[in-house]
Every structure is written in C-alpha cells, then in structure tokens.
Tab-separated table of C-alpha atoms and ligand atoms in Angstrom:
chain	number	residue	atom	x	y	z
W	1	MET	CA	27.799	218.183	0.061
W	2	ARG	CA	28.478	221.563	0.229
W	3	ASN	CA	29.686	221.388	3.840
W	4	GLY	CA	31.748	218.456	2.898
W	5	LYS	CA	33.406	220.110	-0.212
W	6	ARG	CA	34.156	223.112	1.975
W	7	ILE	CA	35.833	220.848	4.738
W	8	ILE	CA	37.604	219.040	2.245
W	9	SER	CA	38.967	222.445	0.627
W	10	ILE	CA	39.931	223.605	4.480
W	11	ILE	CA	41.960	220.292	5.055
W	12	THR	CA	43.588	220.974	1.653
W	13	THR	CA	44.243	224.224	2.410
W	14	CYS	CA	45.521	223.264	5.968
W	15	PHE	CA	47.942	220.642	4.099
W	16	MET	CA	49.443	223.091	1.659
W	17	VAL	CA	50.276	225.566	4.717
W	18	THR	CA	51.840	222.622	6.297
W	19	SER	CA	53.929	221.529	3.481
W	20	LEU	CA	55.075	225.101	2.732
W	21	CYS	CA	56.166	225.064	6.554
W	22	ILE	CA	58.090	222.061	5.803
W	23	ILE	CA	59.546	222.816	2.665
W	24	SER	CA	60.254	226.612	3.541
W	25	PRO	CA	63.815	227.329	4.250
W	26	THR	CA	63.898	226.795	8.304
W	27	PRO	CA	67.229	228.196	9.833
W	28	ALA	CA	69.997	225.756	9.405
W	29	HIS	CA	70.905	224.080	12.880
W	30	GLY	CA	73.546	226.550	13.800
W	31	ALA	CA	72.683	229.546	12.211
W	32	SER	CA	75.174	232.174	12.415
W	33	ASN	CA	73.604	233.484	15.873
W	34	GLU	CA	74.526	229.998	17.579
W	35	TYR	CA	78.406	228.699	17.733
W	36	TYR	CA	79.848	225.486	19.168
W	37	VAL	CA	82.998	225.365	21.179
W	38	SER	CA	84.951	221.997	21.792
W	39	VAL	CA	88.427	221.451	23.035
W	40	ASN	CA	88.648	219.328	20.016
W	41	GLY	CA	87.655	221.988	17.568
W	42	SER	CA	89.714	224.386	15.720
W	43	ASP	CA	89.236	228.660	15.551
W	44	SER	CA	89.555	228.198	11.577
W	45	ASN	CA	86.375	226.210	11.519
W	46	ASN	CA	83.272	228.256	11.185
W	47	GLY	CA	82.018	227.314	14.590
W	48	GLN	CA	78.493	227.139	13.602
W	49	SER	CA	77.720	223.407	14.106
W	50	LYS	CA	78.757	220.951	16.639
W	51	ASP	CA	80.715	218.908	13.813
W	52	LYS	CA	82.755	222.516	13.043
W	53	PRO	CA	83.141	223.879	16.440
W	54	TYR	CA	85.624	226.426	17.476
W	55	LYS	CA	88.204	225.425	19.775
W	56	THR	CA	88.273	228.630	22.139
W	57	ILE	CA	85.865	230.609	23.998
W	58	ASP	CA	87.355	233.500	23.087
W	59	LYS	CA	86.779	233.136	19.485
W	60	ALA	CA	83.010	232.607	19.908
W	61	LEU	CA	82.771	235.805	22.089
W	62	GLY	CA	84.294	237.780	19.438
W	63	ASN	CA	81.538	236.923	17.321
W	64	ALA	CA	78.856	237.035	19.789
W	65	SER	CA	76.352	239.855	19.624
W	66	ALA	CA	72.614	240.159	21.433
W	67	GLY	CA	70.829	237.058	20.406
W	68	THR	CA	73.959	234.775	20.034
W	69	THR	CA	74.193	231.223	21.906
W	70	ILE	CA	77.566	229.746	22.652
W	71	TYR	CA	77.664	225.995	23.197
W	72	LEU	CA	80.447	224.461	25.144
W	73	MET	CA	80.815	220.713	24.552
W	74	ASN	CA	82.483	218.293	27.145
W	75	GLY	CA	86.074	218.906	27.906
W	76	THR	CA	88.512	221.395	30.143
W	77	TYR	CA	88.664	224.668	28.921
W	78	LYS	CA	91.700	226.124	30.158
W	79	SER	CA	92.229	230.058	30.290
W	80	SER	CA	95.126	232.251	31.783
W	81	VAL	CA	92.761	235.249	30.797
W	82	THR	CA	89.508	236.571	31.764
W	83	TYR	CA	86.770	236.542	29.804
W	84	LYS	CA	85.503	240.250	29.950
W	85	LEU	CA	81.774	240.206	28.884
W	86	SER	CA	81.317	243.789	28.283
W	87	LYS	CA	78.857	243.439	25.499
W	88	SER	CA	75.243	243.494	25.893
W	89	GLY	CA	72.560	241.332	25.127
W	90	THR	CA	68.721	242.831	25.042
W	91	SER	CA	65.789	241.659	27.401
W	92	GLY	CA	64.522	239.547	24.215
W	93	SER	CA	67.635	238.571	22.777
W	94	PRO	CA	70.351	237.906	25.629
W	95	ILE	CA	73.792	236.547	24.819
W	96	ARG	CA	74.227	232.952	26.129
W	97	ILE	CA	77.097	230.819	27.262
W	98	MET	CA	75.807	227.520	27.984
W	99	ASN	CA	76.522	223.488	28.268
W	100	TYR	CA	75.445	222.028	24.772
W	101	SER	CA	72.719	219.599	26.022
W	102	GLY	CA	74.032	216.732	28.069
W	103	HIS	CA	77.280	218.080	28.278
W	104	LYS	CA	79.446	218.997	31.504
W	105	PRO	CA	82.308	221.682	30.158
W	106	VAL	CA	84.700	222.868	32.930
W	107	VAL	CA	86.315	226.158	32.587
W	108	ASP	CA	89.854	226.265	34.388
W	109	PHE	CA	91.571	229.168	35.476
W	110	SER	CA	94.040	227.502	37.347
W	111	SER	CA	96.736	229.007	34.934
W	112	GLN	CA	95.532	232.743	36.112
W	113	PRO	CA	98.149	234.780	38.469
W	114	TYR	CA	96.609	234.539	42.094
W	115	ALA	CA	95.798	238.636	42.061
W	116	ASP	CA	92.428	240.732	42.479
W	117	SER	CA	92.313	241.045	38.326
W	118	SER	CA	92.119	237.363	37.861
W	119	ARG	CA	88.427	237.194	37.458
W	120	GLY	CA	87.302	234.342	35.597
W	121	PHE	CA	83.980	235.585	33.575
W	122	GLN	CA	84.037	239.295	34.609
W	123	ILE	CA	80.427	240.752	33.348
W	124	SER	CA	80.268	244.496	32.807
W	125	GLY	CA	77.547	244.079	30.337
W	126	ASN	CA	73.714	243.571	30.670
W	127	TYR	CA	71.672	240.721	29.679
W	128	TRP	CA	73.817	237.629	29.636
W	129	VAL	CA	73.274	233.971	30.524
W	130	ILE	CA	75.913	231.665	31.919
W	131	SER	CA	74.471	228.261	32.443
W	132	GLY	CA	75.396	224.649	32.805
W	133	LEU	CA	79.262	225.252	33.245
W	134	ALA	CA	81.687	224.401	36.155
W	135	ILE	CA	83.991	227.152	36.713
W	136	GLN	CA	87.372	226.571	39.091
W	137	ASN	CA	90.406	227.906	40.388
W	138	ALA	CA	90.253	231.704	38.918
W	139	GLY	CA	92.733	233.746	40.740
W	140	ASP	CA	90.171	236.024	41.951
W	141	ASN	CA	86.184	235.790	41.880
W	142	GLY	CA	85.233	232.856	39.445
W	143	ILE	CA	82.090	235.462	38.203
W	144	HIS	CA	82.206	238.907	38.842
W	145	ILE	CA	78.967	240.846	37.824
W	146	SER	CA	79.114	244.928	37.701
W	147	GLY	CA	76.192	245.159	35.084
W	148	GLY	CA	72.603	244.629	35.361
W	149	ASN	CA	69.767	241.949	33.979
W	150	ASN	CA	72.421	239.100	34.120
W	151	ARG	CA	70.850	235.189	34.645
W	152	ILE	CA	73.698	232.703	36.122
W	153	LEU	CA	71.916	229.084	35.944
W	154	ASP	CA	73.225	226.014	37.084
W	155	CYS	CA	76.660	226.322	37.370
W	156	PHE	CA	79.127	224.813	40.041
W	157	ILE	CA	82.001	227.183	40.839
W	158	THR	CA	84.935	226.073	43.125
W	159	LYS	CA	88.432	226.691	44.291
W	160	CYS	CA	88.566	230.170	43.251
W	161	GLY	CA	91.185	232.484	44.935
W	162	ASP	CA	88.297	234.991	46.340
W	163	THR	CA	84.635	234.874	46.461
W	164	GLY	CA	83.140	232.256	43.771
W	165	LEU	CA	80.457	234.708	42.729
W	166	GLN	CA	80.544	238.241	43.394
W	167	MET	CA	78.237	241.552	42.395
W	168	SER	CA	79.384	244.842	43.112
W	169	ASN	CA	80.080	248.121	41.934
W	170	GLY	CA	75.893	248.894	41.024
W	171	ALA	CA	75.313	245.354	39.790
W	172	PHE	CA	71.264	245.515	39.502
W	173	ASN	CA	68.499	242.996	38.708
W	174	ASN	CA	71.082	240.019	38.584
W	175	GLU	CA	69.420	236.801	39.159
W	176	ILE	CA	71.414	233.858	40.421
W	177	THR	CA	69.935	230.331	40.573
W	178	ARG	CA	70.928	226.782	41.175
W	179	VAL	CA	74.504	227.781	41.655
W	180	THR	CA	76.704	226.205	44.038
W	181	SER	CA	79.896	227.832	45.446
W	182	THR	CA	82.146	225.955	47.602
W	183	TYR	CA	85.761	225.392	48.719
W	184	ASN	CA	86.683	229.026	47.532
W	185	TYR	CA	89.574	230.265	49.761
W	186	ASP	CA	92.306	233.246	49.746
W	187	SER	CA	95.507	231.345	50.333
W	188	LYS	CA	97.335	234.588	50.544
W	189	THR	CA	95.185	236.159	53.242
W	190	ASN	CA	94.463	233.088	54.858
W	191	GLY	CA	91.076	232.825	54.137
W	192	GLU	CA	89.482	235.686	55.298
W	193	ASN	CA	87.992	237.114	52.169
W	194	ALA	CA	86.785	234.312	50.064
W	195	ASP	CA	82.891	233.951	50.241
W	196	GLY	CA	80.196	231.743	48.589
W	197	PHE	CA	78.354	234.309	47.305
W	198	ALA	CA	78.749	238.019	47.694
W	199	ALA	CA	76.618	240.975	46.922
W	200	LYS	CA	78.536	243.684	48.577
W	201	LEU	CA	80.265	247.081	48.376
W	202	SER	CA	77.883	248.927	46.399
W	203	ILE	CA	75.026	246.930	44.349
W	204	GLY	CA	71.768	248.241	42.477
W	205	SER	CA	68.711	247.110	43.257
W	206	GLY	CA	66.557	243.710	42.223
W	207	ASN	CA	69.352	241.167	42.945
W	208	VAL	CA	67.867	237.648	43.376
W	209	PHE	CA	69.554	234.280	44.700
W	210	ARG	CA	67.208	231.516	44.271
W	211	ASN	CA	68.344	227.605	45.523
W	212	CYS	CA	71.971	228.637	45.905
W	213	ILE	CA	74.269	226.663	47.776
W	214	ALA	CA	77.442	228.071	49.617
W	215	LEU	CA	79.646	225.132	51.312
W	216	ASN	CA	82.938	224.952	52.936
W	217	ASN	CA	84.206	228.210	51.644
W	218	SER	CA	86.963	230.165	53.779
W	219	ASP	CA	85.091	233.196	54.591
W	220	ASP	CA	81.207	233.662	54.692
W	221	GLY	CA	78.375	231.862	52.706
W	222	PHE	CA	76.659	234.826	51.579
W	223	ASP	CA	78.335	238.313	52.351
W	224	PHE	CA	76.189	241.626	51.869
W	225	TYR	CA	79.001	243.794	53.448
W	226	SER	CA	77.801	247.532	52.488
W	227	ALA	CA	75.587	246.473	50.208
W	228	GLY	CA	73.663	249.444	49.596
W	229	ASN	CA	70.581	247.825	48.295
W	230	ALA	CA	68.549	245.250	49.428
W	231	VAL	CA	68.748	241.672	48.262
W	232	LYS	CA	66.241	238.810	48.195
W	233	LEU	CA	67.044	235.211	48.869
W	234	TYR	CA	64.939	232.057	48.114
W	235	ASN	CA	65.785	228.539	49.532
W	236	CYS	CA	69.470	228.996	49.808
W	237	GLU	CA	71.932	227.213	51.966
W	238	ALA	CA	75.026	228.108	53.392
W	239	SER	CA	76.850	225.383	55.201
W	240	TYR	CA	80.066	224.945	56.950
W	241	ASN	CA	81.891	228.189	55.962
W	242	GLY	CA	85.192	229.670	58.054
W	243	LYS	CA	88.459	228.263	57.828
W	244	GLY	CA	91.545	229.949	58.922
W	245	ASP	CA	91.123	233.580	59.438
W	246	GLY	CA	87.398	233.579	57.628
W	247	ASN	CA	84.582	235.163	59.786
W	248	GLY	CA	82.526	232.099	59.056
W	249	GLN	CA	79.241	233.726	58.947
W	250	GLY	CA	76.321	231.818	56.993
W	251	PHE	CA	74.568	234.621	55.969
W	252	LYS	CA	76.112	238.027	56.496
W	253	VAL	CA	73.291	240.255	55.969
W	254	GLY	CA	74.834	243.534	56.328
W	255	GLY	CA	78.005	245.650	57.418
W	256	ASN	CA	79.423	249.166	57.384
W	257	TYR	CA	76.311	250.577	58.708
W	258	THR	CA	74.698	250.567	55.624
W	259	SER	CA	70.514	250.280	55.657
W	260	ASP	CA	69.549	247.522	53.458
W	261	ASN	CA	66.233	245.679	53.958
W	262	HIS	CA	67.243	242.094	53.147
W	263	TYR	CA	64.773	239.456	52.372
W	264	LEU	CA	65.349	235.892	53.041
W	265	GLU	CA	62.919	232.929	52.616
W	266	GLY	CA	62.966	229.230	53.037
W	267	CYS	CA	66.870	229.550	53.422
W	268	ILE	CA	69.181	227.300	56.057
W	269	ALA	CA	72.716	227.665	57.646
W	270	ILE	CA	74.249	224.584	59.087
W	271	GLY	CA	77.584	224.650	61.097
W	272	ASN	CA	79.358	227.621	60.396
W	273	LYS	CA	81.947	228.672	62.361
W	274	LYS	CA	80.618	232.097	63.739
W	275	ARG	CA	76.764	232.714	63.022
W	276	GLY	CA	74.147	231.490	61.069
W	277	TYR	CA	72.625	234.522	60.254
W	278	ASP	CA	74.452	237.692	60.981
W	279	GLN	CA	73.149	241.160	61.160
W	280	ASN	CA	76.519	242.624	61.185
W	281	ASN	CA	75.644	246.576	61.728
W	282	ASN	CA	73.276	246.384	59.161
W	283	THR	CA	70.471	249.105	60.172
W	284	GLY	CA	67.804	248.321	58.152
W	285	PHE	CA	65.351	245.758	58.976
W	286	ILE	CA	65.608	242.095	57.892
W	287	THR	CA	62.844	239.401	57.079
W	288	LEU	CA	63.733	236.081	57.637
W	289	LYS	CA	60.858	233.914	56.684
W	290	ASN	CA	60.818	230.224	57.221
W	291	CYS	CA	64.809	230.010	57.601
W	292	THR	CA	66.420	227.809	59.671
W	293	GLY	CA	69.959	227.606	61.645
W	294	LYS	CA	71.251	224.586	63.046
W	295	ASN	CA	74.479	223.998	64.733
W	296	ASN	CA	76.423	227.085	63.971
W	297	ASN	CA	78.268	228.617	67.110
W	298	ILE	CA	75.437	230.980	66.996
W	299	ASN	CA	72.474	230.529	64.743
W	300	PHE	CA	70.793	233.969	64.599
W	301	TYR	CA	72.652	237.286	65.884
W	302	PHE	CA	70.444	240.479	65.745
W	303	PRO	CA	71.979	242.273	68.513
W	304	LYS	CA	70.405	245.872	67.360
W	305	ALA	CA	67.058	247.364	66.523
W	306	PRO	CA	66.969	248.617	62.924
W	307	LYS	CA	66.779	252.451	62.760
W	308	SER	CA	62.894	252.235	61.798
W	309	GLY	CA	60.672	249.663	61.724
W	310	THR	CA	61.388	246.347	63.011
W	311	HIS	CA	62.840	242.949	61.983
W	312	LYS	CA	60.392	240.750	60.507
W	313	PHE	CA	60.929	237.171	61.503
W	314	SER	CA	58.558	234.323	61.266
W	315	ASP	CA	58.466	230.591	61.180
W	316	CYS	CA	62.026	230.223	62.049
W	317	ILE	CA	63.836	227.423	63.601
W	318	SER	CA	66.875	227.395	65.428
W	319	SER	CA	68.354	224.006	66.637
W	320	GLY	CA	71.651	223.354	68.472
W	321	GLY	CA	74.554	225.979	68.508
W	322	ALA	CA	77.190	226.723	71.461
W	323	GLY	CA	75.940	230.240	71.924
W	324	LYS	CA	72.346	231.641	72.334
W	325	ASP	CA	70.510	233.534	69.666
W	326	VAL	CA	70.181	237.403	70.152
W	327	ILE	CA	66.850	238.935	68.886
W	328	VAL	CA	66.579	242.806	69.469
W	329	GLY	CA	63.950	244.794	67.724
W	330	ALA	CA	62.346	242.235	65.990
W	331	THR	CA	58.510	241.217	65.405
W	332	VAL	CA	58.810	237.497	65.847
W	333	VAL	CA	56.047	235.383	65.027
W	334	ASN	CA	56.117	231.308	65.558
W	335	CYS	CA	59.827	230.919	65.719
W	336	SER	CA	61.801	228.825	68.232
W	337	PHE	CA	64.734	230.991	69.095
W	338	ASN	CA	67.164	229.822	71.572
W	339	THR	CA	67.386	233.355	73.469
W	340	LYS	CA	66.808	232.048	76.991
T	1	LIG	CA1	90.744	239.175	45.995
T	2	LIG	CA1	86.116	238.078	55.974
T	3	LIG	CA1	82.878	237.980	53.372
C-alpha cells in the first residue's frame, strides 16, 4: 500500500504541476514580439493579433527588435521605398518577416524608380529571416544583402530591374534556401546586368545557396564575379538565362581574376544562352560534384588551370550543347564531358 500511496502522490503532484501550467499566464497570442500586417489593417491598431493588424510593413519594422516576428497576411503590399533592414537580431533571436501560415503575401515595388538605389529589401544588418514572400518589380535588386547571418527561405523573386537577390560589400554567412529568382531584367541596359542570384563584388565567407532556382533571367543564373571568397551551392538550378545583351551563363563561377574556391554539388544548368558552368577567369579551383549541364551553348567551360591545385570534377554529366566542353587543370572522376 505504501507503494500505491506513493504512486498516487506522484500522480497528484504531476496533475497539480500540469494544472499550474494550464492556468499560469502563457504569453498571449501576439505578444509584443509578434506583429501582424494586413492590407486591410490599420497602423493605428496595436498590430499584435491577426484581428488587429497593422496596414504597413514599415509600421511593423519600426517596432521590430531582436526576437520580433512580423507576419504578413494575404494581399499585395506596395512600396515605393526600400525596406532598409539595418537593425540586427541575434543568433538566438533573429528578426523575422514571414508569411502568416498558409498565406501568400506579395511585396510589390513597381512604383519605385528604375535606379540602382531602388532595392526592395536592403539588409545591412545581421540575423534577419525573410521567408514565404513573393517580391517583385523592384527598381534594382529584389533583395540586397551586405550584412551577415541572414536567412532567406521559400521566397519567389521576379521582374526586378537588376539581379533578383544579390550579396555584395562583405556579406557573410548568409544562407539562401528554396528561393526562385526569375524574369529579372535590366531594361535600360538591355539585360546585361540582371542575374537570378549574385554573390559578387567582394563578399565575405560562409555564404550558401541551397535548392535555389534561377530561371529566365536576362544576364546570368548565378554570378560570382570578383567574389573574393568561396560560395557553396547545393542542388541549385540555372536554366534558360541570357536575353538581350545578357551574358547568359548558368553558373558564372568567377571573374576579375580573384581566387575563389567555389563548391557546387548536385546542381543543374539547362539551356543557358552561353555556358552552363563558366570559369570566367577565376584563378582558384572549382569543385563540381554530381553536376549536370544540358543543352547550353557549351555545358562546361574551364579553359585555365587554377593557380595552385586542380579543379575537382566528379560524377558530372554533359549532355547536348552546340560546342564542346573545355576542361583544363582538373582532376576528373567519373564524368561524361564532351571534350573530343
Ligand atoms: Ca542596377
Ligand atoms: Ca553581364
Ligand atoms: Ca552577371
């Protein structure tokens, strides 16, 4: 019986603890670190519930600090100004801008002037998360990142007047995941600049793309011109890029003779105007693992040996294409390059 009583006592204690948990004040849905935004909302609401949402993203951003989540509900949010994300979160408490669950918000910058300063989101801060948004018609980049430790997830970027998503000016440790960037086009320069994604012109280390798709952009799919640090890509696609005066490289993995040992795994380039994978004067060594080039003008173009070491190409497939692959200074394992 003693054992029985003890068990009952434990059960009773557990029940009391559980009850305490239930009746103790839990953070209200929409606590002060969560803000809701709806095109039907009002900036005189408190923004702290989906029934009292703000109307503008600006209002929510004004109240944001480390740990804030901003939920965007269905609708098209029009902005003529750049959202300048210069605040920072922390590693444990990033600042999030995301779609409310099941909603598909669109952020439209079509009223911006066509100009280099007309970015959509400009992230100079650290520890931001942007997820679940469609971003369109920015006068320049849809998203520009110069800060670090930012995460862009599940976004769709289209019809911007320059590269859809660009990292430059020291951007470091940023991870871009499941983002599609498509139909970006710089009309005033006949398409020569707008890539799907760029990590170019002096980036820091630790930038990664995963499962990203660059499709039908006027210049390149992915452009790492004069990066200054290596980028890693996993399972990314670059297809049908190159319109007007655009270069039309799927993965432009270099430029300006910087020495950047980029790593690409599980990537595919189809139907780009010029090359699927283009060394573009990178003096570092490139790793291509399980990468496919199909029906590009030339699938793989690496005409120069790296300054030291070798390129490392393994399990790559070249299929179709008007011209032959050019592979120099590479250690090649189990690849079907068309070099003869
Ligand atoms: Ca521009
Ligand atoms: Ca170009
Ligand atoms: Ca480019």
